[in-house]
Coordinates of C-alpha atoms (C1' of nucleotides) in Angstrom, one line a residue:
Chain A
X1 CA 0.0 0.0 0.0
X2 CA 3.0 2.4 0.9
X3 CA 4.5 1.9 -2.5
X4 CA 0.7 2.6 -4.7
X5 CA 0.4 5.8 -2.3
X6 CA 3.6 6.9 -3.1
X7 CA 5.1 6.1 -6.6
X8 CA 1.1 4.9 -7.8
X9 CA 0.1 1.1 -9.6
X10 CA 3.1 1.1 -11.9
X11 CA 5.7 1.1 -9.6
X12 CA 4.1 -1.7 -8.2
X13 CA 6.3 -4.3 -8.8
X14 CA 8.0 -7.7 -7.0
X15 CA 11.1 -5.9 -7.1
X16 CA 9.9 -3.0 -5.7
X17 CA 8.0 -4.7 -3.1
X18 CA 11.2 -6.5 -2.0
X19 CA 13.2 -3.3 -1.2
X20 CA 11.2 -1.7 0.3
X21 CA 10.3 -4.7 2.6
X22 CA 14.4 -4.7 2.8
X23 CA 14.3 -8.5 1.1
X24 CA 14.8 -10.2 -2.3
X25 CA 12.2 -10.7 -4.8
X26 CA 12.3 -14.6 -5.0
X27 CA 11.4 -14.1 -1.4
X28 CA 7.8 -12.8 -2.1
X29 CA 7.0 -16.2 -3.6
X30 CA 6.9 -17.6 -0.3
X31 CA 3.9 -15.4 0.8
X32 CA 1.9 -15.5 -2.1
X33 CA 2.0 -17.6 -5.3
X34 CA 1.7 -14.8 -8.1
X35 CA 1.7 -11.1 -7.8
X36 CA -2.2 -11.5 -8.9
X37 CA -3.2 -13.2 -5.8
X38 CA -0.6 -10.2 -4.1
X39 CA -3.5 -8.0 -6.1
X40 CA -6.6 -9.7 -5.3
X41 CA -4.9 -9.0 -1.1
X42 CA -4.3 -5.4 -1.8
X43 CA -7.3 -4.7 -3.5
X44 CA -9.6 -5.4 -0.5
X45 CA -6.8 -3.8 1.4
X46 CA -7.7 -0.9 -0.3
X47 CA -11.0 -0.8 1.4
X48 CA -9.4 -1.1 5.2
X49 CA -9.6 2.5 6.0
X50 CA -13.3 2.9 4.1
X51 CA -15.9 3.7 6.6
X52 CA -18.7 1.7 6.3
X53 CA -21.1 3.1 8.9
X54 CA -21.2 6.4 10.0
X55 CA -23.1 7.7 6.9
X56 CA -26.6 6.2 7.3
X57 CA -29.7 7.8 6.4
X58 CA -33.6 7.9 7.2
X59 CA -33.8 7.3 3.1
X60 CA -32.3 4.8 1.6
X61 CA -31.8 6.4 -1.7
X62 CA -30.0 9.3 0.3
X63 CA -28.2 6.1 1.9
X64 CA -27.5 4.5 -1.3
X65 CA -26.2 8.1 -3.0
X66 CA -24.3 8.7 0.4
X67 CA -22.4 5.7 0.1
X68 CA -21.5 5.3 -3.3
X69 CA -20.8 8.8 -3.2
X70 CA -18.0 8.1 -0.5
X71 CA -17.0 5.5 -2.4
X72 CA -16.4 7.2 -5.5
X73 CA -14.2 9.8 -3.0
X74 CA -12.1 6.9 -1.6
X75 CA -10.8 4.8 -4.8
X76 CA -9.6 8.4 -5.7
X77 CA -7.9 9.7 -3.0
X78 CA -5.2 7.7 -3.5
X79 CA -3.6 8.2 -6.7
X80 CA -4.2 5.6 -9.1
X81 CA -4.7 3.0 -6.3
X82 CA -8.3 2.2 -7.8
X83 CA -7.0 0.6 -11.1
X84 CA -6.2 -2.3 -8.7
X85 CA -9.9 -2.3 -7.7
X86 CA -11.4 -1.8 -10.9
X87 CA -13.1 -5.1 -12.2
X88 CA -11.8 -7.6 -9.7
X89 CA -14.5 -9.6 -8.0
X90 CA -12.6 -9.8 -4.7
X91 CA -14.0 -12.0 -1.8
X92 CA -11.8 -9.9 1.2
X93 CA -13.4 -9.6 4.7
X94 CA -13.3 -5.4 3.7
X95 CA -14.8 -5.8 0.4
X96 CA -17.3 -8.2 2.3
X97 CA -18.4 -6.0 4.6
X98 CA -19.2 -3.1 1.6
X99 CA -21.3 -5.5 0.2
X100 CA -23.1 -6.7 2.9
X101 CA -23.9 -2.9 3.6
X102 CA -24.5 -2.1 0.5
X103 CA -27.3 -4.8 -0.2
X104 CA -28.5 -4.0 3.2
X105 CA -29.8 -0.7 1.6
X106 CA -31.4 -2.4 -1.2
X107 CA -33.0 -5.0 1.1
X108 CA -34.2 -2.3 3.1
X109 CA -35.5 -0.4 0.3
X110 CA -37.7 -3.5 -0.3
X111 CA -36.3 -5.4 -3.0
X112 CA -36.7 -8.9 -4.1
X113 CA -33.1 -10.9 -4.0
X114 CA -33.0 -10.9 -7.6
X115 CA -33.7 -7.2 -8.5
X116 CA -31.3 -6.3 -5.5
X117 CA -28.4 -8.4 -6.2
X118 CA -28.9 -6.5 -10.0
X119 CA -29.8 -3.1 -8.5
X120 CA -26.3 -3.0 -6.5
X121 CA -24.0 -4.5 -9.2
X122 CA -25.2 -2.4 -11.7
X123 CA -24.5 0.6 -9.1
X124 CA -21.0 -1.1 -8.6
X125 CA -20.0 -1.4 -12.2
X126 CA -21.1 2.2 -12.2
X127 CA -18.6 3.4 -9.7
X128 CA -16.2 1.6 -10.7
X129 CA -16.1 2.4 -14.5
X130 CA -16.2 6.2 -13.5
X131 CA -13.2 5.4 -11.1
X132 CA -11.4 3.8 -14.2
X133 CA -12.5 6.8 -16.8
X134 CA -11.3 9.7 -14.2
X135 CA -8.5 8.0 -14.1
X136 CA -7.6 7.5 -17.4
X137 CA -6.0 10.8 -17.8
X138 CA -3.8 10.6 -15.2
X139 CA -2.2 7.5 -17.1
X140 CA -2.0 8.8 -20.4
X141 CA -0.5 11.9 -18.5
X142 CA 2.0 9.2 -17.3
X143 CA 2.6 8.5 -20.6
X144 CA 3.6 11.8 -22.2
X145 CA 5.0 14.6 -19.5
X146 CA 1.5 16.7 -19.4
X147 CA -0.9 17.3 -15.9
X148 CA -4.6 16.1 -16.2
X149 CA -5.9 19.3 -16.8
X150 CA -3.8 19.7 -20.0
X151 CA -4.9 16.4 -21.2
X152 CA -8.3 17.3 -21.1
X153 CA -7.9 20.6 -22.4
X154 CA -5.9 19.0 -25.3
X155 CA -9.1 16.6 -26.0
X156 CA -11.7 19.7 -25.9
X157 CA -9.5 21.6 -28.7
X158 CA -9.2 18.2 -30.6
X159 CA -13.2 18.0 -30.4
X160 CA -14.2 21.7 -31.0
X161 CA -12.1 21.4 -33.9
X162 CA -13.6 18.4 -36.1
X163 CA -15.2 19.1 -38.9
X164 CA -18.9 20.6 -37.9
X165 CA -20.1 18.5 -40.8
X166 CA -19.6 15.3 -39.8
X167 CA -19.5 15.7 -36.4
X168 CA -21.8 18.8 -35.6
X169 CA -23.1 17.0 -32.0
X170 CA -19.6 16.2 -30.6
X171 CA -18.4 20.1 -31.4
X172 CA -21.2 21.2 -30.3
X173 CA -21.1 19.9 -27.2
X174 CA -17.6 19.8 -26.8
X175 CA -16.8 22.3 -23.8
X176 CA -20.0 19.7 -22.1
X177 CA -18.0 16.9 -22.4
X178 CA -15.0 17.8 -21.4
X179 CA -16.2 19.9 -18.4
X180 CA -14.0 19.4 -15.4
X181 CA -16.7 18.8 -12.6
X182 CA -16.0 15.2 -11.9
X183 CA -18.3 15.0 -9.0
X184 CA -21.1 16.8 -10.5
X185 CA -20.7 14.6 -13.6
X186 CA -20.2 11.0 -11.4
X187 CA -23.5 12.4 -9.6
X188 CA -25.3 12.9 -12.5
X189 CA -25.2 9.4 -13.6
X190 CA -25.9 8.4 -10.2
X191 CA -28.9 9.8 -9.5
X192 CA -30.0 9.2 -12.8
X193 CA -29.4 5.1 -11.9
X194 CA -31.2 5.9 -8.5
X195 CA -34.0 7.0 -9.8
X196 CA -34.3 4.4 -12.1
X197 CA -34.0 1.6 -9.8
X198 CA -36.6 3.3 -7.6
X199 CA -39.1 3.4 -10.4
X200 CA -38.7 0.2 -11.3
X201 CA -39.2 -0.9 -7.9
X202 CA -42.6 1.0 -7.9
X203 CA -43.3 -0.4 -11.1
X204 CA -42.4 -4.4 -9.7
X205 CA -44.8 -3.7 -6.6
X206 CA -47.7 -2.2 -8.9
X207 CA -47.5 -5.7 -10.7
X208 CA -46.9 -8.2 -7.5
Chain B
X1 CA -6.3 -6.6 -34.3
X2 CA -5.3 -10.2 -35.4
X3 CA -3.2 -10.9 -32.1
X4 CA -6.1 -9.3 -30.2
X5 CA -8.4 -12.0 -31.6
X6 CA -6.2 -14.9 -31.8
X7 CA -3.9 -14.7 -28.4
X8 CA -5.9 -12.0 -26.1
X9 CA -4.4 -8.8 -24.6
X10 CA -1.8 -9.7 -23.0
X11 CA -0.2 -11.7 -26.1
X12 CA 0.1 -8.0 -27.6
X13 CA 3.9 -7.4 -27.0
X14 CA 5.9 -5.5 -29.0
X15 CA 7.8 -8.3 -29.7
X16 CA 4.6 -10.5 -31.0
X17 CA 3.8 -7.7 -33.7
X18 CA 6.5 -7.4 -34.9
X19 CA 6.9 -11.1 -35.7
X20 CA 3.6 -11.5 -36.9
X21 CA 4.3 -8.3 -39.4
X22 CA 7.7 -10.7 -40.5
X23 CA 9.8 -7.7 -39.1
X24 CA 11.7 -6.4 -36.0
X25 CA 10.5 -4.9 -32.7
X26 CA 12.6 -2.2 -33.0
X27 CA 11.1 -1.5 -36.4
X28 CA 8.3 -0.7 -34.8
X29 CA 8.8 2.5 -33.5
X30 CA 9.4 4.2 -36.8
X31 CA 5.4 4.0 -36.9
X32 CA 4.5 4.9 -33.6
X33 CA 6.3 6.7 -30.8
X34 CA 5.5 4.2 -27.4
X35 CA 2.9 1.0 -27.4
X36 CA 0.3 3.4 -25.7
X37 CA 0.0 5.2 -29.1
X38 CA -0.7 1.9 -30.9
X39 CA -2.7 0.4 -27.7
X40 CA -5.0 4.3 -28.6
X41 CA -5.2 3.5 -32.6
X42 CA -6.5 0.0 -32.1
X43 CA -9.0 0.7 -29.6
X44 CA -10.4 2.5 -31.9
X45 CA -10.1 0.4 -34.6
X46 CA -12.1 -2.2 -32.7
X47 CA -15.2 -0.1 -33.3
X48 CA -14.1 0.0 -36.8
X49 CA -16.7 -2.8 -37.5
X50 CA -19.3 -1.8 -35.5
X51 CA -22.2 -0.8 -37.1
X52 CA -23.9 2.6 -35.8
X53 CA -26.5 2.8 -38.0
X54 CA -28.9 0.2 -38.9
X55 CA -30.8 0.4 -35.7
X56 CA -32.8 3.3 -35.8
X57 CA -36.1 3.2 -33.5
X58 CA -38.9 5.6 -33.4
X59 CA -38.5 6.0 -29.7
X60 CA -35.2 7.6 -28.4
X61 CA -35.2 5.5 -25.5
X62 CA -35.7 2.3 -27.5
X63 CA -33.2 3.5 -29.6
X64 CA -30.7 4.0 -26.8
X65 CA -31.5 1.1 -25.1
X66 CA -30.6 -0.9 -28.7
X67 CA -27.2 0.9 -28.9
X68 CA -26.1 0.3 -26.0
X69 CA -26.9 -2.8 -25.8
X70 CA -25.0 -3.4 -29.3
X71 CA -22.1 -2.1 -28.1
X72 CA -21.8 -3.8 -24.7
X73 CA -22.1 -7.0 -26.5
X74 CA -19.8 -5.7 -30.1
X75 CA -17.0 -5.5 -26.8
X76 CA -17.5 -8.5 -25.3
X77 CA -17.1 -10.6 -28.9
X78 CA -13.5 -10.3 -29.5
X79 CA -11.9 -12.4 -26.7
X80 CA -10.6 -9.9 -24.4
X81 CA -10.0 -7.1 -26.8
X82 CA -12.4 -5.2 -24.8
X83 CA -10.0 -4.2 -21.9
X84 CA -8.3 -2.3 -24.5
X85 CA -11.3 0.9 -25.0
X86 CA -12.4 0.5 -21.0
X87 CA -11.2 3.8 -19.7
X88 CA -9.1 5.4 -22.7
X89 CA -10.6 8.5 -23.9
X90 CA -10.0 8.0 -27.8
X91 CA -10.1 10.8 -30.3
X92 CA -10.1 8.2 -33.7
X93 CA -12.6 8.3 -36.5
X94 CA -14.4 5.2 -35.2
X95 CA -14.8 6.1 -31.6
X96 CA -16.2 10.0 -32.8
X97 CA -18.4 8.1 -35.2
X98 CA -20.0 6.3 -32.4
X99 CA -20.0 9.6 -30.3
X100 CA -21.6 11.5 -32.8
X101 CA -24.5 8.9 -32.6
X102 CA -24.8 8.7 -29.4
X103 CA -25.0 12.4 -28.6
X104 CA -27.3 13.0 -31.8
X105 CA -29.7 10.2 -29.9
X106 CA -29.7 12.7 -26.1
X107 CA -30.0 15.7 -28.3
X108 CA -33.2 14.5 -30.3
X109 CA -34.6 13.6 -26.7
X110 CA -34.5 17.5 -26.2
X111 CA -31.8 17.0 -23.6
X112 CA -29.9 20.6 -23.5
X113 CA -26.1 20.1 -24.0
X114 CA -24.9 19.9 -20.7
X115 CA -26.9 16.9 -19.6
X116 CA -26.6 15.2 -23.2
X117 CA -23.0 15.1 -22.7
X118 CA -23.7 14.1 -18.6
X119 CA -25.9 11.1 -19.4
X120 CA -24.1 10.1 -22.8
X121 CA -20.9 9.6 -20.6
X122 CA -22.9 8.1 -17.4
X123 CA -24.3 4.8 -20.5
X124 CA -20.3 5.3 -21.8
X125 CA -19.3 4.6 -18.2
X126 CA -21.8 1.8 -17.6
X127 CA -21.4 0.2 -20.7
X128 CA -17.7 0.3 -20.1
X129 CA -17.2 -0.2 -16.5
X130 CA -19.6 -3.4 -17.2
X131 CA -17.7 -5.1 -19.9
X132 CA -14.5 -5.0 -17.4
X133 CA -16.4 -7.1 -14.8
X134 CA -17.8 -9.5 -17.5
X135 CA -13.9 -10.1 -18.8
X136 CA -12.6 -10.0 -15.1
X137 CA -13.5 -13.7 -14.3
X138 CA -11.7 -14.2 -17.8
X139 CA -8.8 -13.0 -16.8
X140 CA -9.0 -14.8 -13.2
X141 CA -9.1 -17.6 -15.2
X142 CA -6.5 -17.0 -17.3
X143 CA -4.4 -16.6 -14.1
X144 CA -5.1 -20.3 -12.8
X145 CA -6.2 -22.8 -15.3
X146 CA -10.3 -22.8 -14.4
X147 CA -13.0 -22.4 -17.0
X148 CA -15.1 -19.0 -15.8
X149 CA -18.1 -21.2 -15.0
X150 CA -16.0 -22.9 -12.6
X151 CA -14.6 -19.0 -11.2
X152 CA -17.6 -17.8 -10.9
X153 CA -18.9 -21.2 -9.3
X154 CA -16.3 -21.1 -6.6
X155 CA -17.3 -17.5 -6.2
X156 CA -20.5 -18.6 -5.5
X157 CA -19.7 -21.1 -3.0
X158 CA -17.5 -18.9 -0.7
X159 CA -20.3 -16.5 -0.5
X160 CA -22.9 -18.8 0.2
X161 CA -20.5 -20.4 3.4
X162 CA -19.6 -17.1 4.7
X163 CA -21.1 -16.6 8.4
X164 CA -24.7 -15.9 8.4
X165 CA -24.4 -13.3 11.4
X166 CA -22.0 -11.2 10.1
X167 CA -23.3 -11.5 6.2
X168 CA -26.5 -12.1 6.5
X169 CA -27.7 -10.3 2.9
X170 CA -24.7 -11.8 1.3
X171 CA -25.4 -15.3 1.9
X172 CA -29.0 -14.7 1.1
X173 CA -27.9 -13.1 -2.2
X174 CA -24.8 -15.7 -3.4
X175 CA -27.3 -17.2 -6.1
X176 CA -28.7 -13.9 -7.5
X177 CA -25.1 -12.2 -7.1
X178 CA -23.5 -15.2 -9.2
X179 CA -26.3 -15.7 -11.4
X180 CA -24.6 -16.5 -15.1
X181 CA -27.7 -14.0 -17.0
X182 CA -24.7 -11.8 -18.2
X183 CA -26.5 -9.7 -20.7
X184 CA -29.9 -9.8 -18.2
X185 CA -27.7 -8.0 -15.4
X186 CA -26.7 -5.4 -18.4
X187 CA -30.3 -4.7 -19.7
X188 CA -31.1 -4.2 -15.7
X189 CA -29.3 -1.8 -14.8
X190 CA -29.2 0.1 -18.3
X191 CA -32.9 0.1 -17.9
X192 CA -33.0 1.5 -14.7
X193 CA -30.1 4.3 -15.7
X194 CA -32.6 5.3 -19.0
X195 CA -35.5 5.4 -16.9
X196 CA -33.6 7.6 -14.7
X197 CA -32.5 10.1 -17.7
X198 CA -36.1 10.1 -18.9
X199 CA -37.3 11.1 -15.6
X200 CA -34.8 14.0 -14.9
X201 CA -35.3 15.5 -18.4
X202 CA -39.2 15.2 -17.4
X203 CA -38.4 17.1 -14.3
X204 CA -36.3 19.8 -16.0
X205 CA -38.7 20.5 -18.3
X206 CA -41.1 21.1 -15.6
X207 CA -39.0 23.8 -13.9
X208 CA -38.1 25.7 -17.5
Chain C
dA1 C1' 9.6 -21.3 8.6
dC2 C1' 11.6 -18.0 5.8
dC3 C1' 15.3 -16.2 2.8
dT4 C1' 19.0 -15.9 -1.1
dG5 C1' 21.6 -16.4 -5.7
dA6 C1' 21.3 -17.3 -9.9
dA7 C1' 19.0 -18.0 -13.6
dC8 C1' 15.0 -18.2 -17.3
dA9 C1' 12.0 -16.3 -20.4
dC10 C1' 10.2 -12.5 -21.1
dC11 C1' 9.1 -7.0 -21.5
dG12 C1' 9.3 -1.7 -23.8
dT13 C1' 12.5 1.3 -25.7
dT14 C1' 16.8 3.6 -27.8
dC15 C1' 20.1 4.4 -31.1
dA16 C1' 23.7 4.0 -34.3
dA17 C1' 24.0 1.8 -38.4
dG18 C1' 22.3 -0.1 -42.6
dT19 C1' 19.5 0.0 -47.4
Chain D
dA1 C1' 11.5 6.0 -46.0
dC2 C1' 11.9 2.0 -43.5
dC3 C1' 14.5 -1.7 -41.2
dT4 C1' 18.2 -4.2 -38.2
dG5 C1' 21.6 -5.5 -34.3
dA6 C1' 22.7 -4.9 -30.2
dA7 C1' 22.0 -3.2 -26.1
dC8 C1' 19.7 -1.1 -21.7
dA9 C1' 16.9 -1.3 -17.9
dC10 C1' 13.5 -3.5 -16.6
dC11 C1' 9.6 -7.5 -15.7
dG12 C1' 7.4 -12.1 -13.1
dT13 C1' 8.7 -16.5 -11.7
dT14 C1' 11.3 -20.9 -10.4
dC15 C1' 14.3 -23.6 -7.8
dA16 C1' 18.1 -25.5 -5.6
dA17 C1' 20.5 -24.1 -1.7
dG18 C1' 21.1 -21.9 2.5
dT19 C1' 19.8 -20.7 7.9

DNA sequence: ACCTGAACACCGTTCAAGT
DNA sequence: ACCTGAACACCGTTCAAGT
């Protein structure tokens, strides 16, 4: 964890990990048999210091925005620490006890085990997929020597300049997408997703 | 593309290109300056055979639904050539082509720009974010030698033994959360995320 | 129980040199 | 304009051997 804090999910490697644990990389192998299963370890490390109670709500859709919310907040406080996250169906005790709360809401809201289990996946791959996408920059910034906000920046002239023809939407609404509100823009989607699965909960009761 | 295909993402080395083009690695690097470059030109080339038109609806929603749903599963066909778009913000011909659609969709809806480029990146991210956790068990896999029934079996299992006091909703939810319906769990919660889009454009329009 | 040395089979990338 | 040889500085992993 010391080394993705501090030199992020590249530097992240069995050599690495061997200085700075003042040891040899052969070593490792003792402790774990690849450096995926190291991954799998860190990943639901990740989620040691994420507070699971604390943030509870009368409404459960406050509750559910809350928390995902926060979640959102924590895989990107830590540089590029979430990429380890991102699309690993971890079984840890820390990434247990997010999912336990998290379908606690759902359950609590009143839906059936099917439509929850969906409702909080599809909520999860939402997260999750933003993480990876406000990330992105920061590894193509990696890359070549520019900061995020160049990066962007670069992408909104590349956009406002396509040809209006072919593209009028995308230069149209380039300044839109390339707005640098994050949070506003992860919300967005989020409440949109909310209100959704409230709906169809309405709609599934209307029915039963 | 043909590596992609044939031997997966992580056969795509620098080395195996250049064989398969009959030339040396080094060569390489005349045509592009570092493998992120190339890894940016053929995400985009894998939406070079995806069709954007052809699927026109009447309703916008149905319309959107139908896209998104095309391109969640145009991602998931090649192998695990999918993890090469999640979370790169591509400029090519392809990936604008399929931009340009997708925003022209929002913007017939009567979505204003800010909230056309909002929700068209909220379905980007879900799409996205959701074809990563579809080829993670793939890649688990690849790790050790199981089939992903058999991952996502064992997956199954572990939840369903965890203690019932601490996990209660977990166990209760191990069949639903490991339920093999991939493209069901997709259409769930893009569903829910259209709904949600259709209702805050209903209640914008309200207020202007 | 835990660590090391030494090796294996790889990576991406650079650069002077070739045609 | 395009390619090669040779090298550099890395990877993850194995395994016999050490304590």
């Amino acid at each position: 964890m010391r080394i993705l804090e501090r030199d992020g999910y590249n530097a992240l490697t069995t050599r690495n990990l061997a200085d700075e644990l003042g040891v040899k990389s052969a070593s490792l192998y003792w402790h774990f048999r690849t450096k995926e299963e190291l991954e799998d370890l860190l990943a639901d490390e990740e989620l040691a210091d994420f507070d699971v109670e604390g943030w509870s709500r009368d409404d459960w859709q406050e509750e559910l925005r809350e928390g995902a919310f926060r979640l959102f907040k924590h895989l990107l406080a830590k540089r590029d620490a979430g990429r380890l996250c991102a699309g690993r169906l971890a079984t840890g005790p820390n990434t247990l006890r997010w999912m336990e709360r998290g379908l606690g809401i759902f359950r609590r809201a009143g839906l059936n085990a099917h439509d929850a289990a969906f409702a909080s996946h599809a909520v999860h791959v939402y997260i999750q997929g933003f993480v990876i996408f406000t990330l992105a920059p920061l590894s193509s910034l990696q890359a070549k020597g520019l900061s995020r906000r160049e990066v962007v920046n670069a992408t909104k002239r590349t956009l406002a300049r396509l040809p209006v023809a072919t593209y009028p939407n995308v230069v149209a609404l380039a300044d839109a997408l390339t707005e640098r509100d994050a949070e506003g823009r992860f919300l967005f989607g989020l409440d949109c997703l909310i209100a959704g699965i409230v709906q169809r909960k309405l709609g599934s009761l209307k029915k039963g």
